Short mmCIF file of C-alpha atoms in Angstrom, two decimals:
data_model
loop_
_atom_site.label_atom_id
_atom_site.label_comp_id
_atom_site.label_asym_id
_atom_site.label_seq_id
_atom_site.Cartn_x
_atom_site.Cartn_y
_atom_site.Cartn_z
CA UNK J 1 -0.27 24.59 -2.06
CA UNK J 2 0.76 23.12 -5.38
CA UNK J 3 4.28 22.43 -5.83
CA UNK J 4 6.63 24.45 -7.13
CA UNK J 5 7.90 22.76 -10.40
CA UNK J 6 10.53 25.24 -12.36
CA UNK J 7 13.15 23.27 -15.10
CA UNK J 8 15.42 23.63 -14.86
CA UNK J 9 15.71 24.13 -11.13
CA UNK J 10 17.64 27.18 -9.80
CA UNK J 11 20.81 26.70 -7.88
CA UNK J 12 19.15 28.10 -4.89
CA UNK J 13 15.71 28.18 -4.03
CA UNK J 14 13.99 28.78 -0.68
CA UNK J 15 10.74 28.71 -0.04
CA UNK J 16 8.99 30.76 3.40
CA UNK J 17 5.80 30.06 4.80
CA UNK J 18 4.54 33.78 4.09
CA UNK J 19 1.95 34.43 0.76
CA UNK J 20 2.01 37.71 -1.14
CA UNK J 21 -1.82 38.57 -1.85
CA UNK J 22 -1.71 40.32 -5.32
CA UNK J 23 -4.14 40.90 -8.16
CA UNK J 24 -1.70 40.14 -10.49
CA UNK J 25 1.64 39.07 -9.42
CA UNK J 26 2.96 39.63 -13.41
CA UNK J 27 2.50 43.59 -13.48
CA UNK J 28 2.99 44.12 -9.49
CA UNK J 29 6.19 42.34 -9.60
CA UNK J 30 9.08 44.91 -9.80
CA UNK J 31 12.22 44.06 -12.23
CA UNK J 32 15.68 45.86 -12.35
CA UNK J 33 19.25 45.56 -13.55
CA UNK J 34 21.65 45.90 -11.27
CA UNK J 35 25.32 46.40 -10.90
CA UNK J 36 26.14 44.16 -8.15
CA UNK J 37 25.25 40.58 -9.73
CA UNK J 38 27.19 38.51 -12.23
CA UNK J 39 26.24 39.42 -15.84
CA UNK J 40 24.42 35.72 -15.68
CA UNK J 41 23.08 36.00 -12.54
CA UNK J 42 19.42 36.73 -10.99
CA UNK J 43 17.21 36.72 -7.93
CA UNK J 44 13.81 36.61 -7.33
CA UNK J 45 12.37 37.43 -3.80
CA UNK J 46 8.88 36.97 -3.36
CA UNK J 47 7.65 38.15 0.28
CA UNK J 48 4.32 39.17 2.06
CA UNK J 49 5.07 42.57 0.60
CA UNK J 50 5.67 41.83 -3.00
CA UNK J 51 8.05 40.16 -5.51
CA UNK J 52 11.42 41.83 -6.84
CA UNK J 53 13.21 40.17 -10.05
CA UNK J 54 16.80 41.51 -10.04
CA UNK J 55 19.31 40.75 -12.67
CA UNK J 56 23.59 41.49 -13.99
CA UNK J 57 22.16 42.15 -17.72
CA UNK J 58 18.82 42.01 -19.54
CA UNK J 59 18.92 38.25 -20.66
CA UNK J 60 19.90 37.57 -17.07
CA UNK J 61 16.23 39.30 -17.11
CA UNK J 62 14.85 37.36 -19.21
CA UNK J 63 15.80 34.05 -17.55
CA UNK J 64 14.41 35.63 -13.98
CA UNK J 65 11.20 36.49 -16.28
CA UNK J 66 10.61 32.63 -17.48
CA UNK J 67 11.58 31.09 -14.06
CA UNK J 68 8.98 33.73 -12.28
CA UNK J 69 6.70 32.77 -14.95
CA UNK J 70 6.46 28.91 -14.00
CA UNK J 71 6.97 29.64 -9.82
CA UNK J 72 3.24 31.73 -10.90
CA UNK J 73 1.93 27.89 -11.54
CA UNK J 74 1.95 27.20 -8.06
CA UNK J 75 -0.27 30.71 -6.96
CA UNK J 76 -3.44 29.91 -5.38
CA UNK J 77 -6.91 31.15 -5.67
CA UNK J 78 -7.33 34.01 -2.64
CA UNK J 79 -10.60 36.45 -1.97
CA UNK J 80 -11.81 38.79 -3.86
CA UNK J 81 -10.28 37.68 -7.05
CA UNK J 82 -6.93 38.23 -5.83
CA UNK J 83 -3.95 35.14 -5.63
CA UNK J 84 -1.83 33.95 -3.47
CA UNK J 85 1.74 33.59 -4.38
CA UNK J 86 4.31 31.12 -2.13
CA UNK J 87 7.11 33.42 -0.61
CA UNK J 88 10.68 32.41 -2.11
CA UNK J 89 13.85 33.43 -2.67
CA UNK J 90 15.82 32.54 -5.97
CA UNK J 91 19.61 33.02 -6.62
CA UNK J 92 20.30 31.65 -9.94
CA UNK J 93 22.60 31.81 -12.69
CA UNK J 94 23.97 29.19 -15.26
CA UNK J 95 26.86 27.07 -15.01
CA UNK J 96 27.68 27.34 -19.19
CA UNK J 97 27.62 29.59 -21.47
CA UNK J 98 26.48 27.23 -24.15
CA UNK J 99 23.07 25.42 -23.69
CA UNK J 100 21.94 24.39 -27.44
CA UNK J 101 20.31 22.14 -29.21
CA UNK J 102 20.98 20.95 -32.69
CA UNK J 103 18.10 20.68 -35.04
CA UNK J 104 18.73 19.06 -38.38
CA UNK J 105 16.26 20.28 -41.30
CA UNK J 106 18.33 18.95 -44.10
CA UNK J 107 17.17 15.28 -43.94
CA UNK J 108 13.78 17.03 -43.35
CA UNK J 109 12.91 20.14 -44.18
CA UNK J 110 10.52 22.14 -41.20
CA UNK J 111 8.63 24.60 -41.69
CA UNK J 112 9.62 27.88 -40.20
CA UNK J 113 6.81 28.44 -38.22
CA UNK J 114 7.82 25.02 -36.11
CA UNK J 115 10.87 26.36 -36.26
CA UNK J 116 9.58 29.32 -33.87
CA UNK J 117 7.99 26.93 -32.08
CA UNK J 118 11.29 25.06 -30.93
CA UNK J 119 12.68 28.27 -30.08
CA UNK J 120 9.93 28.94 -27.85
CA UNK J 121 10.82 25.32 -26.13
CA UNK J 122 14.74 26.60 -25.58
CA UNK J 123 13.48 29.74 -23.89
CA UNK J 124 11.42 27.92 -21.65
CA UNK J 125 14.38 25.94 -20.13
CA UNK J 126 16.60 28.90 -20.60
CA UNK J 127 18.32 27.42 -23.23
CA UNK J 128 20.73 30.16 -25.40
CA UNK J 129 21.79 28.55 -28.42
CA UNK J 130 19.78 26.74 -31.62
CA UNK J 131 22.47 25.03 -33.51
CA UNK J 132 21.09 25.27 -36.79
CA UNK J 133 21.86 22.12 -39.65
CA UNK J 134 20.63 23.60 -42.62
CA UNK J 135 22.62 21.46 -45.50
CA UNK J 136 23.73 17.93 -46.09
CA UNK J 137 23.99 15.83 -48.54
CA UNK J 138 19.72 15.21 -48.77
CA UNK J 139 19.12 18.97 -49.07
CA UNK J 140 20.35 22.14 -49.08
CA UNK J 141 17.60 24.83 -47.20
CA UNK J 142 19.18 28.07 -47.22
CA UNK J 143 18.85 30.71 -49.86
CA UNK J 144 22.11 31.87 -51.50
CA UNK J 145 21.84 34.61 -54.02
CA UNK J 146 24.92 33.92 -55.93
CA UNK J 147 24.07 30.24 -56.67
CA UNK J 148 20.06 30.37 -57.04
CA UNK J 149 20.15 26.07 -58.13
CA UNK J 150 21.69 25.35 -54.55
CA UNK J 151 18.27 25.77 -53.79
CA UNK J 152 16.36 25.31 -57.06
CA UNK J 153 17.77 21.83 -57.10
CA UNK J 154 19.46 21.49 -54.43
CA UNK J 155 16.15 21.88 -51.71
CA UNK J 156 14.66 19.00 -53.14
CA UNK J 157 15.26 15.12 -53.69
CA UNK J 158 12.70 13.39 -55.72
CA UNK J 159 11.60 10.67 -53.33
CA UNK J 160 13.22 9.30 -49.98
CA UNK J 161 14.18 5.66 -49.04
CA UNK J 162 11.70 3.62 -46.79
CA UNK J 163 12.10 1.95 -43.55
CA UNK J 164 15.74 1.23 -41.63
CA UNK J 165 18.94 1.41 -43.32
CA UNK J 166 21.16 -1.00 -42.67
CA UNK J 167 25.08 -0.86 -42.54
CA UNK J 168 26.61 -2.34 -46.23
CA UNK J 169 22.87 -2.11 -47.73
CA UNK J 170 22.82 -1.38 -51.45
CA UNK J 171 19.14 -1.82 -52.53
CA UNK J 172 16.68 -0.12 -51.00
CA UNK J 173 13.08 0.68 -51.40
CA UNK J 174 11.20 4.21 -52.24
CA UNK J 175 8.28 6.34 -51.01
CA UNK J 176 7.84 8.14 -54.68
CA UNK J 177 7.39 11.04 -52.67
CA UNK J 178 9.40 14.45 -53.70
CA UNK J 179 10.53 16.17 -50.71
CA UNK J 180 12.26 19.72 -49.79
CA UNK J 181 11.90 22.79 -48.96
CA UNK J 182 14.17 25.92 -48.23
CA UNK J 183 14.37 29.35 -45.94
CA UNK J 184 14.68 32.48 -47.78
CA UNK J 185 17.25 35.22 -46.91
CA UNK J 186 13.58 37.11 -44.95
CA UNK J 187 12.31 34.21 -43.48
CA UNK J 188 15.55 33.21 -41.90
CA UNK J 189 16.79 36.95 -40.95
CA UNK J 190 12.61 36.41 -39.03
CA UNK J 191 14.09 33.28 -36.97
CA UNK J 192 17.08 34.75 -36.14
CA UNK J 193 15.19 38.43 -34.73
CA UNK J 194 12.44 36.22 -32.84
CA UNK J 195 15.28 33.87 -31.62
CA UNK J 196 17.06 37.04 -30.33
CA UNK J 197 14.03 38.45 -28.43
CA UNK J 198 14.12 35.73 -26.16
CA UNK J 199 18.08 35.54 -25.85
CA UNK J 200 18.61 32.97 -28.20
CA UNK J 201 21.47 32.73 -30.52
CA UNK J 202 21.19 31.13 -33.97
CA UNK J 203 24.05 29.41 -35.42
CA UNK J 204 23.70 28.33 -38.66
CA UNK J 205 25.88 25.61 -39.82
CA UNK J 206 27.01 24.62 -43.60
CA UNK J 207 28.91 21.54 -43.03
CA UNK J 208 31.43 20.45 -45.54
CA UNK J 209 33.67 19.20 -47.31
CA UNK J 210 31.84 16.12 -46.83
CA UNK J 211 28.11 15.95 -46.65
CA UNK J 212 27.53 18.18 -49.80
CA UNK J 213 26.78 15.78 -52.76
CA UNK J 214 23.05 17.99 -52.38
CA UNK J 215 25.38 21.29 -53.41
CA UNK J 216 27.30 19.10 -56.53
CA UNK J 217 23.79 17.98 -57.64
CA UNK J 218 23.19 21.68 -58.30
CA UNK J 219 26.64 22.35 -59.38
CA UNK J 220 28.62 19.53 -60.67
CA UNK J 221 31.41 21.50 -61.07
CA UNK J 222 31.96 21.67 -57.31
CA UNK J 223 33.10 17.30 -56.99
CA UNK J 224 35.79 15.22 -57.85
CA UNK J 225 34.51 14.14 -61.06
CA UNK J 226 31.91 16.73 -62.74
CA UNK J 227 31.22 14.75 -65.66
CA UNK J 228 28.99 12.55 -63.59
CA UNK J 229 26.08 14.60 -62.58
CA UNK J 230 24.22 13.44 -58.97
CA UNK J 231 21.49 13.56 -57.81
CA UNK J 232 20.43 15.31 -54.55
CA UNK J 233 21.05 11.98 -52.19
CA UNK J 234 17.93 9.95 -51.65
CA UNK J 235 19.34 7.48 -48.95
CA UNK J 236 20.89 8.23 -45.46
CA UNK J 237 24.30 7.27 -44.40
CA UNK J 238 27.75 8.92 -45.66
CA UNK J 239 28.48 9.87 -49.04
CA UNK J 240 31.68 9.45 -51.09
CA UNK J 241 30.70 12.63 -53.00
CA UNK J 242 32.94 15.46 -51.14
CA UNK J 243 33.90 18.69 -52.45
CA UNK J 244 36.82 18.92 -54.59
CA UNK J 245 39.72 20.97 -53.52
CA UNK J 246 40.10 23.23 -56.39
CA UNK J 247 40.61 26.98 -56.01
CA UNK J 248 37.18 27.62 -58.01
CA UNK J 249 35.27 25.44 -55.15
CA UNK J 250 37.10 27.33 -52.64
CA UNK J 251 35.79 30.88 -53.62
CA UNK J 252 32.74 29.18 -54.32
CA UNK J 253 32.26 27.96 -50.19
CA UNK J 254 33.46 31.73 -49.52
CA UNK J 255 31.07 33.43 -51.48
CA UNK J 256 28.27 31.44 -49.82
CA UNK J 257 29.99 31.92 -46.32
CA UNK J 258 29.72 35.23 -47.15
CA UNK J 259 26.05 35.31 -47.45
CA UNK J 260 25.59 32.95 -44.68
CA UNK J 261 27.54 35.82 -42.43
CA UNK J 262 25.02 38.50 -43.50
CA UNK J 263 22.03 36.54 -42.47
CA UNK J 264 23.31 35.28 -39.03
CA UNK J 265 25.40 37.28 -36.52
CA UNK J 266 26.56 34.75 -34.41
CA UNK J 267 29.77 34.99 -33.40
CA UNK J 268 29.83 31.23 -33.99
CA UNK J 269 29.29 29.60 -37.80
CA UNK J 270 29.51 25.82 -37.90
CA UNK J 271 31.34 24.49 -40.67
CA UNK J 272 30.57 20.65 -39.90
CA UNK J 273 34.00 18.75 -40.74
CA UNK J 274 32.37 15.11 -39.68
CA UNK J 275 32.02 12.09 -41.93
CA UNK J 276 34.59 13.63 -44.88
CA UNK J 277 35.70 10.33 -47.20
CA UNK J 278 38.98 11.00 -48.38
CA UNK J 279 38.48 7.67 -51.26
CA UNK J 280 37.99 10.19 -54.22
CA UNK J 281 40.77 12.53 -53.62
CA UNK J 282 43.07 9.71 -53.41
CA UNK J 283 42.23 9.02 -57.19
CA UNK J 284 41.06 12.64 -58.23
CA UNK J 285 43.68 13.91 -60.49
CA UNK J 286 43.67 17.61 -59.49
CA UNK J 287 43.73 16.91 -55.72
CA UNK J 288 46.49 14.12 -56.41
CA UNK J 289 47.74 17.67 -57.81
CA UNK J 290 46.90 19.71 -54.64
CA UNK J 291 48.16 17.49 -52.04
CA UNK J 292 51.81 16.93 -53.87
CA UNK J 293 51.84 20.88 -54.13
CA UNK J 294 51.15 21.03 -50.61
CA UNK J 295 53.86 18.35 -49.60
CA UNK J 296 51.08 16.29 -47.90
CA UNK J 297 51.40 12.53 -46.87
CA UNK J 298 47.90 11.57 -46.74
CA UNK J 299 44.81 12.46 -48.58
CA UNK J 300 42.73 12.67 -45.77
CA UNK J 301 45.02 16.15 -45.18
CA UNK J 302 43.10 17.67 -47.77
CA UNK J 303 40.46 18.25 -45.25
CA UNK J 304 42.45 20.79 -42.99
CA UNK J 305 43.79 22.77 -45.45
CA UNK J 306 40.26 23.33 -46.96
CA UNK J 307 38.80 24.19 -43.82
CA UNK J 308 41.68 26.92 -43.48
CA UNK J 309 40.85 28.21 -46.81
CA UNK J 310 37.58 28.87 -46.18
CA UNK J 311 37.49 29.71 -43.04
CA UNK J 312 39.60 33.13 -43.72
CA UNK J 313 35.91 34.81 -44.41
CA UNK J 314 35.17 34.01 -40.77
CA UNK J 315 38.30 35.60 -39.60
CA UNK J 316 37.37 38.74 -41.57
CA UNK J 317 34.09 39.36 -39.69
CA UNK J 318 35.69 37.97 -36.34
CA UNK J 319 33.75 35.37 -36.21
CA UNK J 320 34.73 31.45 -34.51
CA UNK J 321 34.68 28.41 -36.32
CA UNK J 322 32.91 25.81 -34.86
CA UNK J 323 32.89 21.98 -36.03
CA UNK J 324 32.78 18.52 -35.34
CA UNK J 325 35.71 16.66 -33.01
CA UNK J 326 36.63 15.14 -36.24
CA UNK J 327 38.23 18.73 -36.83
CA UNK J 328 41.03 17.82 -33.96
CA UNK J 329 42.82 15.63 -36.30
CA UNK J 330 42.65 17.09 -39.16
CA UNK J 331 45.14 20.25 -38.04
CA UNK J 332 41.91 22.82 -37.55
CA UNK J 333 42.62 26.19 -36.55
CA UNK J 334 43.94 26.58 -33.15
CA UNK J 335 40.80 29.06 -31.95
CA UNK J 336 38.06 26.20 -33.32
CA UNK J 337 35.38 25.31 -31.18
CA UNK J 338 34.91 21.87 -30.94
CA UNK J 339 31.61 20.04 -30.45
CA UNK J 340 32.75 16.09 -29.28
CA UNK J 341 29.59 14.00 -30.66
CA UNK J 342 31.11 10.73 -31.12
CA UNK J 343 31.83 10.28 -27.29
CA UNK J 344 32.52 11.90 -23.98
CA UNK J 345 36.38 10.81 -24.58
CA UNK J 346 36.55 12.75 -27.38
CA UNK J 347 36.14 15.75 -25.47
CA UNK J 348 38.84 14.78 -23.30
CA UNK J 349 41.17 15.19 -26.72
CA UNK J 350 39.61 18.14 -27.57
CA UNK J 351 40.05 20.12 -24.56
CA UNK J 352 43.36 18.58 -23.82
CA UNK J 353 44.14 20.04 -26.98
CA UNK J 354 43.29 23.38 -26.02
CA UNK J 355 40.32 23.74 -27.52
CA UNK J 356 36.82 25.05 -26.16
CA UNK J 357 34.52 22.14 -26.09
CA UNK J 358 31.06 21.92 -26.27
CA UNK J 359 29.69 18.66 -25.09
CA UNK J 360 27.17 16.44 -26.89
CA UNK J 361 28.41 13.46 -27.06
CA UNK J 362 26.00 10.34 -29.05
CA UNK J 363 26.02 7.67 -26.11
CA UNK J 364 24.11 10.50 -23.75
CA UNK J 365 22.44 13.29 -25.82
CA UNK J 366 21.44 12.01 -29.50
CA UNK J 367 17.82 12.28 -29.44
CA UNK J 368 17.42 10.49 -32.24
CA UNK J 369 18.27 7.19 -30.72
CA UNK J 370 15.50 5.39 -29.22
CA UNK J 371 13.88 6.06 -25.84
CA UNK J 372 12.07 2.60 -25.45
CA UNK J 373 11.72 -0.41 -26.88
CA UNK J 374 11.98 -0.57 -30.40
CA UNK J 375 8.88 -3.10 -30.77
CA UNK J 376 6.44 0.12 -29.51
CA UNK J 377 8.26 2.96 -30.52
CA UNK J 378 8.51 4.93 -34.13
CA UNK J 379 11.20 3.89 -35.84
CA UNK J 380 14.47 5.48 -34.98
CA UNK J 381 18.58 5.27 -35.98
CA UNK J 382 19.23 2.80 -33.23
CA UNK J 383 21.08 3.14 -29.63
CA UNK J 384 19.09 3.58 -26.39
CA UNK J 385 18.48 6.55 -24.77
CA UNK J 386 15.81 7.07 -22.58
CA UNK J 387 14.86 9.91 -20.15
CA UNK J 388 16.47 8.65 -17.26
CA UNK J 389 20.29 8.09 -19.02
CA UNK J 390 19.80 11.93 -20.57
CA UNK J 391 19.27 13.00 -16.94
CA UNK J 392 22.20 11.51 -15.74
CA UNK J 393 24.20 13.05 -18.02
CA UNK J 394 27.24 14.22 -16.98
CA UNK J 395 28.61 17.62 -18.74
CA UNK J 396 32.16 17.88 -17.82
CA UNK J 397 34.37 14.17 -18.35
CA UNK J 398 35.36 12.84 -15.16
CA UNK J 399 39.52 13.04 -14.64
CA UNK J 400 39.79 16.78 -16.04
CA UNK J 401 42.21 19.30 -14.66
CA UNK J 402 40.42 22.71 -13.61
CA UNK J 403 41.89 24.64 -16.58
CA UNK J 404 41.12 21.68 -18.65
CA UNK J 405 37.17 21.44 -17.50
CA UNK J 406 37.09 25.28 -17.93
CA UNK J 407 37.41 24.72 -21.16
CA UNK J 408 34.04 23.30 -21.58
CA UNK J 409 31.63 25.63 -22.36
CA UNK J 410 28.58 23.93 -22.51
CA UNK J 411 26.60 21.10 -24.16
CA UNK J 412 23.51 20.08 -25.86
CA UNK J 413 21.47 17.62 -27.56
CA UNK J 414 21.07 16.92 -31.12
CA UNK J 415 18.20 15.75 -33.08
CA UNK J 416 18.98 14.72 -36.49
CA UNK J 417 15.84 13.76 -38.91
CA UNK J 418 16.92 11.37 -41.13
CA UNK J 419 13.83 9.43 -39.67
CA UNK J 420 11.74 12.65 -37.92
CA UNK J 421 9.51 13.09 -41.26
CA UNK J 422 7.63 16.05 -39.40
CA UNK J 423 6.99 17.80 -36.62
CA UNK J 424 5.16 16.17 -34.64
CA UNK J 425 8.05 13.19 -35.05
CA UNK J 426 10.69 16.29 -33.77
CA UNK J 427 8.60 16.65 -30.81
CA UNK J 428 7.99 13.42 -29.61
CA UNK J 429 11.79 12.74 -29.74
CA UNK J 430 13.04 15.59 -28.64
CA UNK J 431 11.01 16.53 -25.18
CA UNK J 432 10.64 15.91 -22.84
CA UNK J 433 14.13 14.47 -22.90
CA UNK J 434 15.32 18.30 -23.87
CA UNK J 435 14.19 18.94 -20.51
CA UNK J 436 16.50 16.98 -18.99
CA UNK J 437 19.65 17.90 -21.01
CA UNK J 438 18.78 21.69 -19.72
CA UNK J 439 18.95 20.33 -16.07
CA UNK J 440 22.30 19.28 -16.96
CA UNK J 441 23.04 22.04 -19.06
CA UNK J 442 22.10 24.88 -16.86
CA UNK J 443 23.80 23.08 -13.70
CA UNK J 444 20.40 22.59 -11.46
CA UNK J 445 21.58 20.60 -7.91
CA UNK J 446 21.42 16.97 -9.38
CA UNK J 447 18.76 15.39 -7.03
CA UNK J 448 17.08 12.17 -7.30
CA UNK J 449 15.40 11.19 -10.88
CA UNK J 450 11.93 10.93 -8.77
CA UNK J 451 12.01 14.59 -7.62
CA UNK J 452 12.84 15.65 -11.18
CA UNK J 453 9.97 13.99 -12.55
CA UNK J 454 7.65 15.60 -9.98
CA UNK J 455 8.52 18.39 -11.15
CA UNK J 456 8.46 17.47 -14.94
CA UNK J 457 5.05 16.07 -14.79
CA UNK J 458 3.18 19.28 -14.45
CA UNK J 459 5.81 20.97 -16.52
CA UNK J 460 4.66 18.97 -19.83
CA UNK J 461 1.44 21.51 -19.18
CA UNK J 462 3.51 23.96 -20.41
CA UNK J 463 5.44 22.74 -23.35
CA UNK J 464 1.74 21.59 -24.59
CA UNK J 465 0.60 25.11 -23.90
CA UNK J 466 3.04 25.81 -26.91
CA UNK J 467 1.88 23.58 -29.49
CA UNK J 468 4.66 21.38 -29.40
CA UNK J 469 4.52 17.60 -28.95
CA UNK J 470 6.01 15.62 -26.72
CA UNK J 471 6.67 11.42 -25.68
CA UNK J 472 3.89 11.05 -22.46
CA UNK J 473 6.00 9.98 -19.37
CA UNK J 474 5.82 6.02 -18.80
#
């Protein structure tokens, strides 16, 4: 009998010696919702008599649906046509509530039919959230209505820098090449229905007040000094060029928030808050202005109270602000959800600030760091992370109270472009290693890194089967 390889593993799975003879296990196979299982939870029993998928709620369904799906891989051949499919029993459900992954299309733009395509990866590993970066300071990629140039300029950067940047570089070399792209208002309302289907949520994020010199290219109006128009940024790294703090910039993020809200309904928008340079508000003469009106010591305040400004149009459509841990010291609102990215320790401060925490810290889950040596592999951002380290990855920080560790909701793994020029790039460095975090993510029994990969060997069969690529196991 071929073995049974499901990823992420259930919590439970048992395996009898009996075989269910069937002509096809998919439509014989009976499916309900019931009332006396979790609204995450599901079963599958599979005996000599026939299999029974029983869930709390329809994506609980849905999950039972994809596990069933890959336990069918290890059905045999049986007369007359027929298969035979290993007896189990399955009791399953996940251990968070949040099981994303980020995917950065501002330092790249992808097309939205690979954008499906990554969706179709999360549902495989019963993953529920694509955490959608969709501008930055290299490009801006979602349509807004109100402010057409955000994407009539701001999509596109006339060429990129080549090879590795390098901290405290100032020259750099060009490709020539213009690059960009955007989503309009129909193509992204498409990725958030097909994301849906499969029990995905999208949440888009529009991080600021730092990383938007792509929006002042468009709209000088919006930075610290308008008179010198920018350029849509053609380098990586952090830019000076932050949003000023004027009350016309504020109804300006609004308005777009606005539009963002009637494209995605997640009850989560990210608003970013990561990487914000306070250098030209400390010599900007109207936020000089701002922070002596609001009787602030430092600059760097600035950020908080612009964050609470805009983030009023979330309130009104009871929606949650999510952003970056760098939101914790900037006096966010109290409700925020945090996502700790620079390390695991930073979730510690998040959470023992009493925030909900999601997970994803850089030393353990940035797939854009390497996964082998740098002499044979594309070129990358730096760090070391191969499949092994993502594996043992460990969700919750160690030395957590209960109530504190409850308030980690979840994790997941990032993949930010800056050198991912396509999508083929994307899928090299983000699977299988995404197949890992959702071990991690979903809680599966942590077992020995050899088991998992004998399970994630004939498991790549499937993420080919969707026309993704992927880095071939050492």
């Amino acid at each position: 009998m071929p073995d049974i390889a499901i990823v992420p593993a259930p919590r439970e799975l048992t395996v009898d010696d009996a075989r269910w003879i069937t002509a096809d296990p998919v439509a014989e196979a009976t499916r309900d919702v019931v009332e006396n299982l979790g609204e995450t939870e599901y079963r599958i029993e599979v005996t000599a008599d026939g299999a029974r998928l029983t869930a709390g709620s329809e994506d609980a369904l849905r999950h039972a649906e994809t596990t069933y799906g890959q336990l069918l891989d290890a059905a045999e051949p049986a007369a007359d046509g027929k298969l035979s499919v290993p007896a189990v029993r399955i009791v399953d459900a996940p251990q968070f509530s949040w099981r994303g992954v980020m995917l950065d299309v501002a330092r790249h733009f992808m097309p939205k039919d690979f954008v499906l395509k990554v969706i179709d990866v999360l549902a495989l590993h019963r993953l529920n959230t694509l955490h959608f970066h969709l501008t930055d300071d290299q490009g801006w990629r979602v349509e807004i209505e109100a402010y057409p140039r955000l994407t009539e300029v701001g999509a596109w950067r006339d060429e990129t820098m080549v090879g590795k940047m390098s901290h405290g570089q100032t020259e750099f070399s060009y490709d020539g090449t213009r690059h960009g792209g955007f989503y309009t208002k129909a193509e992204l309302r498409e990725i958030v229905e097909y994301a849906a289907e499969r029990g995905i949520t999208v949440v888009p994020e529009i991080d600021l007040p730092g990383h938007m010199q792509a929006a002042i290219a468009a709209y000088p109006e919006l930075g610290n000094f308008p008179e010198n128009q920018l350029t849509v940024r053609q380098v990586w790294g952090i830019s000076d060029d932050v949003l000023n703090v004027n009350d016309e910039t504020v109804e300006f993020v609004r308005t777009v928030l606005r539009e963002v809200l009637d494209i995605f309904p997640s009850p989560y928008i990210h608003l970013g808050g990561d990487e914000c340079p306070s250098v030209q508000w400390r010599v900007a003469e109207d936020a000089q202005k701002r922070q002596a009106d609001l009787g602030l010591d430092d600059a760097g305040q600035l950020q908080g109270w612009f964050t609470e400004q805009v983030a009023v149009v979330l309130k009104e459509s009871g929606r949650r602000l999510v952003g970056w841990d760098e939101m914790v010291e900037t006096d966010c609102p109290k409700d925020a959800v945090i996502m700790a990215w620079r390390s695991a320790e930073r979730g510690e401060v998040a959470v023992k600030a009493g925030h909900q925490t999601v997970m994803t810290p850089c030393e353990s889950v940035y797939f854009d760091y390497y996964q082998g040596d740098p002499a044979t592999e594309p070129l990358a951002i730096g760090g070391y992370i191969p499949l092994e380290k993502v594996y043992d990855f460990e969700v919750i920080p160690p030395g957590l109270s209960d109530d504190e560790a409850a308030l980690v909701i979840g994790a997941q793994c990032n993949v930010w472009t800056e050198y991912m020029e396509d999508e083929q790039q994307v899928g090299y460095m983000l699977l299988p290693r995404l197949s890992a975090l959702a071990e991690r993510a979903w809680g599966s029994p942590k077992v020995s890194y050899d088991e998992f990969l004998g399970r994630l060997r004939p498991h790549l069969a499937r993420i080919k089967a969707l026309g993704v690529n992927y880095r071939p196991l050492d």
